[in-house]
PDB file of C-alpha atoms in Angstrom:
ATOM      1  CA  MET A 576     163.355 125.657 150.642  1.00 36.00           C
ATOM      2  CA  LYS A 577     166.087 128.146 150.956  1.00 37.00           C
ATOM      3  CA  ARG A 578     166.950 127.771 147.410  1.00 39.00           C
ATOM      4  CA  ILE A 579     163.405 128.534 146.292  1.00 37.00           C
ATOM      5  CA  LEU A 580     163.140 131.589 148.504  1.00 37.00           C
ATOM      6  CA  GLY A 581     166.494 132.903 147.092  1.00 45.00           C
ATOM      7  CA  LEU A 582     165.355 132.206 143.607  1.00 39.00           C
ATOM      8  CA  LEU A 583     161.996 134.156 144.322  1.00 39.00           C
ATOM      9  CA  LEU A 584     164.006 137.089 145.796  1.00 44.00           C
ATOM     10  CA  CYS A 585     166.165 137.149 142.717  1.00 46.00           C
ATOM     11  CA  ILE A 586     163.073 137.229 140.380  1.00 43.00           C
ATOM     12  CA  ASN A 587     161.494 140.016 142.390  1.00 50.00           C
ATOM     13  CA  LEU A 588     164.647 142.072 142.260  1.00 48.00           C
ATOM     14  CA  LEU A 589     165.076 141.582 138.565  1.00 49.00           C
ATOM     15  CA  LEU A 590     161.526 142.779 137.885  1.00 51.00           C
ATOM     16  CA  VAL A 591     162.224 145.879 140.036  1.00 50.00           C
ATOM     17  CA  ILE A 592     165.530 146.355 137.982  1.00 51.00           C
ATOM     18  CA  ILE A 593     163.456 145.935 134.778  1.00 52.00           C
ATOM     19  CA  LEU A 594     160.912 148.560 135.885  1.00 54.00           C
ATOM     20  CA  CYS A 595     163.751 151.059 136.944  1.00 50.00           C
ATOM     21  CA  ILE A 596     165.406 150.629 133.492  1.00 51.00           C
ATOM     22  CA  ASN A 597     162.141 151.116 131.738  1.00 51.00           C
ATOM     23  CA  LEU A 598     161.427 154.197 133.759  1.00 52.00           C
ATOM     24  CA  SER A 599     164.863 155.506 133.155  1.00 50.00           C
ATOM     25  CA  LEU A 600     164.524 155.112 129.467  1.00 46.00           C
ATOM     26  CA  VAL A 601     161.201 156.779 129.557  1.00 47.00           C
ATOM     27  CA  ILE A 602     162.938 159.708 131.484  1.00 46.00           C
ATOM     28  CA  SER A 603     165.990 159.870 129.138  1.00 46.00           C
ATOM     29  CA  CYS A 604     163.780 159.858 125.960  1.00 46.00           C
ATOM     30  CA  SER A 605     161.297 162.415 127.184  1.00 49.00           C
ATOM     31  CA  ASP A 606     163.510 164.779 129.207  1.00 50.00           C
ATOM     32  CA  ASP A 607     164.758 167.368 126.475  1.00 57.00           C
ATOM     33  CA  GLY A 608     164.244 170.370 128.688  1.00 61.00           C
ATOM     34  CA  PRO A 609     166.212 171.679 131.663  1.00 71.00           C
ATOM     35  CA  ALA A 610     167.530 169.349 134.313  1.00 85.00           C
ATOM     36  CA  LYS A 611     164.996 168.535 136.927  1.00 91.00           C
ATOM     37  CA  THR A 612     165.537 167.427 140.595  1.00 96.00           C
ATOM     38  CA  LEU A 613     164.005 164.071 141.871  1.00 96.00           C
ATOM     39  CA  LEU A 614     161.907 164.910 144.941  1.00 95.00           C
ATOM     40  CA  SER A 615     160.474 161.488 145.872  1.00 95.00           C
ATOM     41  CA  SER A 616     160.462 158.017 144.657  1.00 96.00           C
ATOM     42  CA  PHE A 617     158.202 155.073 145.625  1.00 96.00           C
ATOM     43  CA  GLU A 618     158.181 151.338 144.856  1.00 98.00           C
ATOM     44  CA  VAL A 619     154.707 149.983 145.319  1.00 98.00           C
ATOM     45  CA  THR A 620     153.948 146.297 145.910  1.00 98.00           C
ATOM     46  CA  LEU A 621     150.759 145.315 144.206  1.00 98.00           C
ATOM     47  CA  LYS A 622     148.515 142.337 145.102  1.00 97.00           C
ATOM     48  CA  SER A 623     144.923 141.082 144.569  1.00 96.00           C
ATOM     49  CA  ALA A 624     144.695 140.483 148.288  1.00 96.00           C
ATOM     50  CA  ASN A 625     145.325 144.178 149.086  1.00 97.00           C
ATOM     51  CA  SER A 626     142.054 145.096 147.178  1.00 97.00           C
ATOM     52  CA  ILE A 627     138.944 146.112 149.229  1.00 97.00           C
ATOM     53  CA  PRO A 628     137.333 143.548 149.094  1.00 96.00           C
ATOM     54  CA  MET A 629     140.029 140.812 148.116  1.00 96.00           C
ATOM     55  CA  VAL A 630     139.776 139.687 144.366  1.00 96.00           C
ATOM     56  CA  ALA A 631     138.708 136.109 144.759  1.00 91.00           C
ATOM     57  CA  ASP A 632     140.341 133.336 142.656  1.00 93.00           C
ATOM     58  CA  ARG A 633     143.030 135.609 141.196  1.00 94.00           C
ATOM     59  CA  ASN A 634     146.848 135.418 141.615  1.00 92.00           C
ATOM     60  CA  GLU A 635     148.127 138.490 140.057  1.00 97.00           C
ATOM     61  CA  SER A 636     150.786 140.607 141.695  1.00 97.00           C
ATOM     62  CA  GLY A 637     152.936 143.444 140.424  1.00 98.00           C
ATOM     63  CA  THR A 638     155.218 146.340 141.176  1.00 98.00           C
ATOM     64  CA  ALA A 639     154.965 150.067 140.384  1.00 98.00           C
ATOM     65  CA  VAL A 640     157.844 152.570 140.379  1.00 98.00           C
ATOM     66  CA  LEU A 641     156.885 156.298 140.889  1.00 98.00           C
ATOM     67  CA  GLU A 642     159.355 159.213 140.533  1.00 98.00           C
ATOM     68  CA  LEU A 643     158.175 162.797 141.421  1.00 98.00           C
ATOM     69  CA  TYR A 644     160.185 165.755 140.156  1.00 98.00           C
ATOM     70  CA  ASP A 645     160.411 169.436 141.091  1.00 96.00           C
ATOM     71  CA  ASP A 646     158.641 170.412 137.838  1.00 97.00           C
ATOM     72  CA  ASN A 647     155.533 168.544 139.258  1.00 97.00           C
ATOM     73  CA  THR A 648     155.971 165.748 136.759  1.00 98.00           C
ATOM     74  CA  LEU A 649     155.439 162.236 137.769  1.00 98.00           C
ATOM     75  CA  MET A 650     157.152 159.429 135.909  1.00 98.00           C
ATOM     76  CA  PHE A 651     155.865 155.851 136.438  1.00 98.00           C
ATOM     77  CA  ALA A 652     156.282 152.235 135.441  1.00 98.00           C
ATOM     78  CA  ILE A 653     153.810 149.412 136.288  1.00 98.00           C
ATOM     79  CA  MET A 654     154.551 145.720 135.815  1.00 98.00           C
ATOM     80  CA  VAL A 655     151.930 143.039 136.468  1.00 98.00           C
ATOM     81  CA  ASN A 656     152.701 139.467 136.993  1.00 98.00           C
ATOM     82  CA  ASN A 657     150.790 136.329 136.273  1.00 97.00           C
ATOM     83  CA  LEU A 658     148.059 138.133 134.279  1.00 97.00           C
ATOM     84  CA  SER A 659     145.160 135.779 133.363  1.00 96.00           C
ATOM     85  CA  SER A 660     145.072 135.028 129.615  1.00 96.00           C
ATOM     86  CA  SER A 661     141.403 135.989 129.390  1.00 97.00           C
ATOM     87  CA  ASP A 662     141.817 139.372 131.115  1.00 97.00           C
ATOM     88  CA  LYS A 663     143.230 142.771 129.944  1.00 98.00           C
ATOM     89  CA  LEU A 664     144.476 145.627 131.992  1.00 98.00           C
ATOM     90  CA  ASN A 665     143.034 148.967 131.175  1.00 97.00           C
ATOM     91  CA  ILE A 666     143.212 151.612 133.953  1.00 98.00           C
ATOM     92  CA  SER A 667     145.562 152.420 136.759  1.00 98.00           C
ATOM     93  CA  ARG A 668     144.881 155.506 139.198  1.00 98.00           C
ATOM     94  CA  ILE A 669     146.103 156.760 142.570  1.00 98.00           C
ATOM     95  CA  HIS A 670     143.381 156.924 145.039  1.00 98.00           C
ATOM     96  CA  SER A 671     142.993 158.552 148.474  1.00 97.00           C
ATOM     97  CA  GLY A 672     142.345 155.862 151.172  1.00 97.00           C
ATOM     98  CA  ASP A 673     143.982 153.907 153.983  1.00 97.00           C
ATOM     99  CA  VAL A 674     144.856 150.312 153.665  1.00 97.00           C
ATOM    100  CA  VAL A 675     141.249 149.039 154.678  1.00 98.00           C
ATOM    101  CA  SER A 676     139.377 151.861 152.795  1.00 96.00           C
ATOM    102  CA  THR A 677     138.440 152.727 149.323  1.00 96.00           C
ATOM    103  CA  GLY A 678     138.553 156.496 148.270  1.00 96.00           C
ATOM    104  CA  ALA A 679     138.210 158.847 145.296  1.00 96.00           C
ATOM    105  CA  ALA A 680     140.668 158.540 142.311  1.00 97.00           C
ATOM    106  CA  GLU A 681     143.082 161.470 142.578  1.00 98.00           C
ATOM    107  CA  ILE A 682     145.581 160.916 139.959  1.00 97.00           C
ATOM    108  CA  VAL A 683     145.035 158.949 136.647  1.00 97.00           C
ATOM    109  CA  LEU A 684     148.264 157.073 135.423  1.00 98.00           C
ATOM    110  CA  VAL A 685     146.617 154.923 132.691  1.00 98.00           C
ATOM    111  CA  GLY A 686     143.264 155.238 130.959  1.00 94.00           C
ATOM    112  CA  GLY A 687     141.595 158.555 130.117  1.00 84.00           C
ATOM    113  CA  ASN A 688     144.835 159.953 128.784  1.00 85.00           C
ATOM    114  CA  GLU A 689     147.220 158.993 125.988  1.00 90.00           C
ATOM    115  CA  ILE A 690     148.984 156.253 128.169  1.00 96.00           C
ATOM    116  CA  SER A 691     147.740 152.748 127.976  1.00 96.00           C
ATOM    117  CA  PHE A 692     148.964 149.243 128.943  1.00 97.00           C
ATOM    118  CA  SER A 693     150.857 147.239 126.597  1.00 96.00           C
ATOM    119  CA  GLY A 694     150.057 143.682 127.865  1.00 96.00           C
ATOM    120  CA  ASN A 695     151.180 143.649 131.421  1.00 97.00           C
ATOM    121  CA  PHE A 696     153.161 146.774 131.286  1.00 98.00           C
ATOM    122  CA  ALA A 697     152.662 150.454 131.314  1.00 98.00           C
ATOM    123  CA  SER A 698     154.990 153.541 131.605  1.00 98.00           C
ATOM    124  CA  GLY A 699     154.642 157.294 131.151  1.00 97.00           C
ATOM    125  CA  THR A 700     155.053 160.857 132.347  1.00 97.00           C
ATOM    126  CA  ILE A 701     152.019 162.833 133.615  1.00 97.00           C
ATOM    127  CA  GLN A 702     151.853 166.521 134.872  1.00 97.00           C
ATOM    128  CA  LEU A 703     150.492 167.079 138.326  1.00 98.00           C
ATOM    129  CA  THR A 704     148.675 169.874 140.049  1.00 98.00           C
ATOM    130  CA  GLN A 705     150.245 171.296 143.221  1.00 97.00           C
ATOM    131  CA  ASP A 706     147.277 169.677 145.110  1.00 97.00           C
ATOM    132  CA  GLN A 707     148.186 166.249 143.622  1.00 98.00           C
ATOM    133  CA  VAL A 708     151.871 166.778 144.487  1.00 97.00           C
ATOM    134  CA  SER A 709     151.034 167.391 148.127  1.00 96.00           C
ATOM    135  CA  LEU A 710     148.735 164.264 148.061  1.00 96.00           C
ATOM    136  CA  LEU A 711     151.539 162.172 146.603  1.00 95.00           C
ATOM    137  CA  GLN A 712     153.719 163.338 149.403  1.00 93.00           C
ATOM    138  CA  GLY A 713     151.388 162.671 152.283  1.00 92.00           C
ATOM    139  CA  GLU A 714     149.751 159.702 153.749  1.00 92.00           C
ATOM    140  CA  GLY A 715     146.643 157.484 153.057  1.00 95.00           C
ATOM    141  CA  ILE A 716     146.992 156.980 149.256  1.00 97.00           C
ATOM    142  CA  TYR A 717     147.020 153.866 147.217  1.00 98.00           C
ATOM    143  CA  LEU A 718     147.618 152.658 143.626  1.00 98.00           C
ATOM    144  CA  ASN A 719     145.017 150.566 141.858  1.00 98.00           C
ATOM    145  CA  VAL A 720     145.226 148.636 138.706  1.00 98.00           C
ATOM    146  CA  HIS A 721     141.847 147.772 137.013  1.00 98.00           C
ATOM    147  CA  SER A 722     141.034 145.250 134.332  1.00 98.00           C
ATOM    148  CA  GLU A 723     138.137 144.293 132.090  1.00 97.00           C
ATOM    149  CA  GLU A 724     137.403 141.292 134.293  1.00 97.00           C
ATOM    150  CA  SER A 725     137.860 143.218 137.504  1.00 97.00           C
ATOM    151  CA  PRO A 726     136.691 146.742 136.757  1.00 96.00           C
ATOM    152  CA  GLN A 727     136.496 147.756 140.580  1.00 95.00           C
ATOM    153  CA  GLY A 728     140.226 146.927 140.762  1.00 96.00           C
ATOM    154  CA  LEU A 729     142.547 143.819 140.185  1.00 98.00           C
ATOM    155  CA  ILE A 730     145.564 144.631 142.287  1.00 98.00           C
ATOM    156  CA  ARG A 731     146.375 147.351 144.691  1.00 98.00           C
ATOM    157  CA  GLY A 732     149.140 148.705 146.864  1.00 98.00           C
ATOM    158  CA  GLN A 733     149.592 151.376 149.472  1.00 97.00           C
ATOM    159  CA  VAL A 734     152.017 154.209 148.479  1.00 97.00           C
ATOM    160  CA  GLY A 735     154.786 154.320 151.114  1.00 93.00           C
ATOM    161  CA  HIS A 736     153.845 151.097 152.922  1.00 94.00           C
ATOM    162  CA  ASP A 737     154.012 147.368 152.291  1.00 95.00           C
ATOM    163  CA  ILE A 738     150.983 145.310 153.526  1.00 96.00           C
ATOM    164  CA  ASP A 739     152.296 142.170 155.206  1.00 96.00           C
ATOM    165  CA  ASP A 740     149.105 140.166 155.723  1.00 95.00           C
ATOM    166  CA  ALA A 741     145.436 140.736 154.426  1.00 96.00           C
ATOM    167  CA  TYR A 742     142.298 139.229 155.920  1.00 96.00           C
ATOM    168  CA  ASP A 743     138.615 139.541 154.838  1.00 97.00           C
ATOM    169  CA  VAL A 744     136.358 137.925 157.423  1.00 97.00           C
ATOM    170  CA  ALA A 745     132.565 137.396 156.535  1.00 96.00           C
ATOM    171  CA  LEU A 746     130.337 138.206 159.562  1.00 96.00           C
ATOM    172  CA  SER A 747     127.117 136.264 159.766  1.00 94.00           C
ATOM    173  CA  ARG A 748     124.492 135.501 162.427  1.00 92.00           C
ATOM    174  CA  ASN A 749     124.759 131.805 161.157  1.00 93.00           C
ATOM    175  CA  ASN A 750     128.335 131.738 162.191  1.00 95.00           C
ATOM    176  CA  GLU A 751     127.453 132.138 165.860  1.00 95.00           C
ATOM    177  CA  VAL A 752     127.752 129.339 168.230  1.00 96.00           C
ATOM    178  CA  PRO A 753     124.842 128.685 168.520  1.00 95.00           C
ATOM    179  CA  PRO A 754     123.499 130.372 165.409  1.00 95.00           C
ATOM    180  CA  VAL A 755     121.320 133.562 165.870  1.00 93.00           C
ATOM    181  CA  THR A 756     117.759 133.073 164.381  1.00 92.00           C
ATOM    182  CA  ASN A 757     115.310 135.582 163.282  1.00 89.00           C
ATOM    183  CA  ARG A 758     117.810 138.197 162.323  1.00 88.00           C
ATOM    184  CA  ASN A 759     119.082 139.725 159.142  1.00 85.00           C
ATOM    185  CA  GLU A 760     122.377 141.380 159.819  1.00 89.00           C
ATOM    186  CA  GLU A 761     125.351 140.547 157.803  1.00 92.00           C
ATOM    187  CA  GLY A 762     128.782 142.053 157.386  1.00 95.00           C
ATOM    188  CA  VAL A 763     132.576 141.833 156.827  1.00 97.00           C
ATOM    189  CA  ILE A 764     135.667 142.969 158.607  1.00 97.00           C
ATOM    190  CA  TYR A 765     138.771 144.027 156.483  1.00 98.00           C
ATOM    191  CA  MET A 766     142.035 143.489 158.208  1.00 98.00           C
ATOM    192  CA  ARG A 767     145.503 144.429 156.955  1.00 98.00           C
ATOM    193  CA  THR A 768     148.793 144.321 158.859  1.00 97.00           C
ATOM    194  CA  VAL A 769     151.587 146.739 158.121  1.00 97.00           C
ATOM    195  CA  ASP A 770     154.748 146.086 160.351  1.00 96.00           C
ATOM    196  CA  ASP A 771     153.486 146.105 163.926  1.00 96.00           C
ATOM    197  CA  MET A 772     150.080 147.590 163.133  1.00 97.00           C
ATOM    198  CA  LEU A 773     146.755 146.083 162.679  1.00 98.00           C
ATOM    199  CA  TYR A 774     144.375 148.255 160.552  1.00 98.00           C
ATOM    200  CA  TYR A 775     140.767 147.335 160.366  1.00 98.00           C
ATOM    201  CA  ARG A 776     137.225 148.342 159.411  1.00 98.00           C
ATOM    202  CA  VAL A 777     134.064 146.533 160.593  1.00 97.00           C
ATOM    203  CA  GLU A 778     131.415 147.057 157.719  1.00 96.00           C
ATOM    204  CA  ILE A 779     127.881 146.359 158.698  1.00 93.00           C
ATOM    205  CA  ASN A 780     124.711 147.997 157.042  1.00 89.00           C
ATOM    206  CA  ILE A 781     123.466 149.836 160.350  1.00 85.00           C
ATOM    207  CA  ASN A 782     120.157 150.353 158.379  1.00 84.00           C
ATOM    208  CA  ASN A 783     119.643 146.663 158.828  1.00 86.00           C
ATOM    209  CA  LEU A 784     120.226 146.476 162.340  1.00 87.00           C
ATOM    210  CA  ALA A 785     117.049 145.956 164.400  1.00 85.00           C
ATOM    211  CA  ALA A 786     115.529 149.070 165.652  1.00 86.00           C
ATOM    212  CA  SER A 787     115.463 147.712 169.076  1.00 90.00           C
ATOM    213  CA  ASP A 788     119.049 146.692 169.132  1.00 92.00           C
ATOM    214  CA  ALA A 789     122.431 148.546 169.027  1.00 94.00           C
ATOM    215  CA  ILE A 790     126.183 147.599 168.643  1.00 95.00           C
ATOM    216  CA  THR A 791     127.880 147.187 172.014  1.00 96.00           C
ATOM    217  CA  GLY A 792     131.320 145.657 171.331  1.00 96.00           C
ATOM    218  CA  GLY A 793     133.580 143.665 168.853  1.00 97.00           C
ATOM    219  CA  TYR A 794     136.444 141.305 169.700  1.00 97.00           C
ATOM    220  CA  ILE A 795     138.735 138.994 167.897  1.00 98.00           C
ATOM    221  CA  HIS A 796     138.520 135.792 170.027  1.00 97.00           C
ATOM    222  CA  GLU A 797     140.564 132.641 170.445  1.00 97.00           C
ATOM    223  CA  GLY A 798     138.894 129.635 168.997  1.00 96.00           C
ATOM    224  CA  SER A 799     137.841 127.719 165.884  1.00 95.00           C
ATOM    225  CA  SER A 800     134.605 128.153 163.915  1.00 93.00           C
ATOM    226  CA  THR A 801     132.844 125.708 166.081  1.00 95.00           C
ATOM    227  CA  GLU A 802     133.615 126.856 169.478  1.00 95.00           C
ATOM    228  CA  ASN A 803     133.466 130.049 171.725  1.00 96.00           C
ATOM    229  CA  GLY A 804     136.717 131.211 173.156  1.00 96.00           C
ATOM    230  CA  ASP A 805     138.412 133.968 175.129  1.00 96.00           C
ATOM    231  CA  GLY A 806     138.692 137.536 173.823  1.00 95.00           C
ATOM    232  CA  PHE A 807     142.018 138.140 172.204  1.00 97.00           C
ATOM    233  CA  LEU A 808     141.961 141.769 170.778  1.00 98.00           C
ATOM    234  CA  ASN A 809     139.418 144.439 171.656  1.00 98.00           C
ATOM    235  CA  LEU A 810     138.341 145.974 168.267  1.00 97.00           C
ATOM    236  CA  GLU A 811     136.852 148.944 170.071  1.00 96.00           C
ATOM    237  CA  VAL A 812     133.586 149.145 168.270  1.00 96.00           C
ATOM    238  CA  SER A 813     131.436 149.961 171.477  1.00 95.00           C
ATOM    239  CA  ASP A 814     128.556 151.652 169.503  1.00 95.00           C
ATOM    240  CA  ASN A 815     126.943 152.221 166.097  1.00 95.00           C
ATOM    241  CA  ASN A 816     129.163 155.133 165.331  1.00 95.00           C
ATOM    242  CA  GLN A 817     132.310 152.983 165.461  1.00 95.00           C
ATOM    243  CA  ILE A 818     130.992 150.762 162.521  1.00 95.00           C
ATOM    244  CA  ASN A 819     132.302 151.390 159.070  1.00 95.00           C
ATOM    245  CA  ILE A 820     135.231 153.561 160.046  1.00 96.00           C
ATOM    246  CA  SER A 821     138.889 152.800 159.881  1.00 97.00           C
ATOM    247  CA  LYS A 822     140.691 151.888 163.110  1.00 97.00           C
ATOM    248  CA  SER A 823     144.133 150.596 164.110  1.00 97.00           C
ATOM    249  CA  LEU A 824     145.894 148.748 166.921  1.00 97.00           C
ATOM    250  CA  GLN A 825     149.576 148.328 167.621  1.00 98.00           C
ATOM    251  CA  LEU A 826     150.475 144.709 168.160  1.00 97.00           C
ATOM    252  CA  ASP A 827     153.538 143.107 169.759  1.00 97.00           C
ATOM    253  CA  ASP A 828     155.449 140.185 168.170  1.00 96.00           C
ATOM    254  CA  ALA A 829     153.484 137.590 170.137  1.00 97.00           C
ATOM    255  CA  GLU A 830     150.154 139.114 169.049  1.00 97.00           C
ATOM    256  CA  ILE A 831     151.259 139.288 165.417  1.00 95.00           C
ATOM    257  CA  ASP A 832     152.231 135.675 165.461  1.00 95.00           C
ATOM    258  CA  LYS A 833     149.129 134.636 167.051  1.00 96.00           C
ATOM    259  CA  LEU A 834     147.145 136.536 164.642  1.00 95.00           C
ATOM    260  CA  ASN A 835     148.808 134.754 161.712  1.00 93.00           C
ATOM    261  CA  SER A 836     148.865 131.281 163.034  1.00 95.00           C
ATOM    262  CA  ASP A 837     146.267 130.586 165.558  1.00 97.00           C
ATOM    263  CA  PRO A 838     142.639 129.716 165.039  1.00 97.00           C
ATOM    264  CA  LEU A 839     140.806 132.986 165.780  1.00 97.00           C
ATOM    265  CA  TYR A 840     137.330 134.455 164.975  1.00 97.00           C
ATOM    266  CA  VAL A 841     135.772 137.945 164.967  1.00 97.00           C
ATOM    267  CA  ASN A 842     132.562 138.547 166.921  1.00 96.00           C
ATOM    268  CA  VAL A 843     130.374 141.737 166.955  1.00 96.00           C
TER     269      VAL A 843
END
């Protein structure tokens, strides 16, 4: 097992080195003007599980390297691994949004300009506005790579933060023990862990909530899908206004281990 893990680490390191070499070639070939200063650089880990919602039955992953310079140019290289032979990459953009949200496209890297993917790789240089530079140097942005088969996004990564684990949990009245009858509400909770933080968003169509009813709470509970257990984490969704907004909780090591290994369920 250690040999396998070591081999995987070497492969990932090699991919990053290749991306950096390709990016350096782009810089050296295109930089004919005065010397410029590197302001910020980012290495973004891309996974299908990071997408909101997760992309089902796909195994693609990737890495993007971004370099921002003092003349407001952004140089980038994107490598996608395990691309399905039936699919084709076509667009990559930087969006505003936290790890459990989707947001507006703010910076176009590939698609709609002269830069395109060649198989599973793309690189280039784009000129940014000052607002785009400020956005890139701030928080709450992610990089998305789209494909013909996944036009909403195939793989995604948060700029400046690596997502450790990702969970999409379907919420249904039929999952209750016992099931709730004569109701129509459905939902999902998106959960992502980054270091010791749990980010989450409970998504329920409040318009479908019975007019005589209201949200009063939400918890992650201990227990399997066929039992009712004690509350583990209070999700702090105490009323209708707490639904469909991003929230976060700081977890200790024991809570992180429990979240990743124990049978748990979400109840709203």
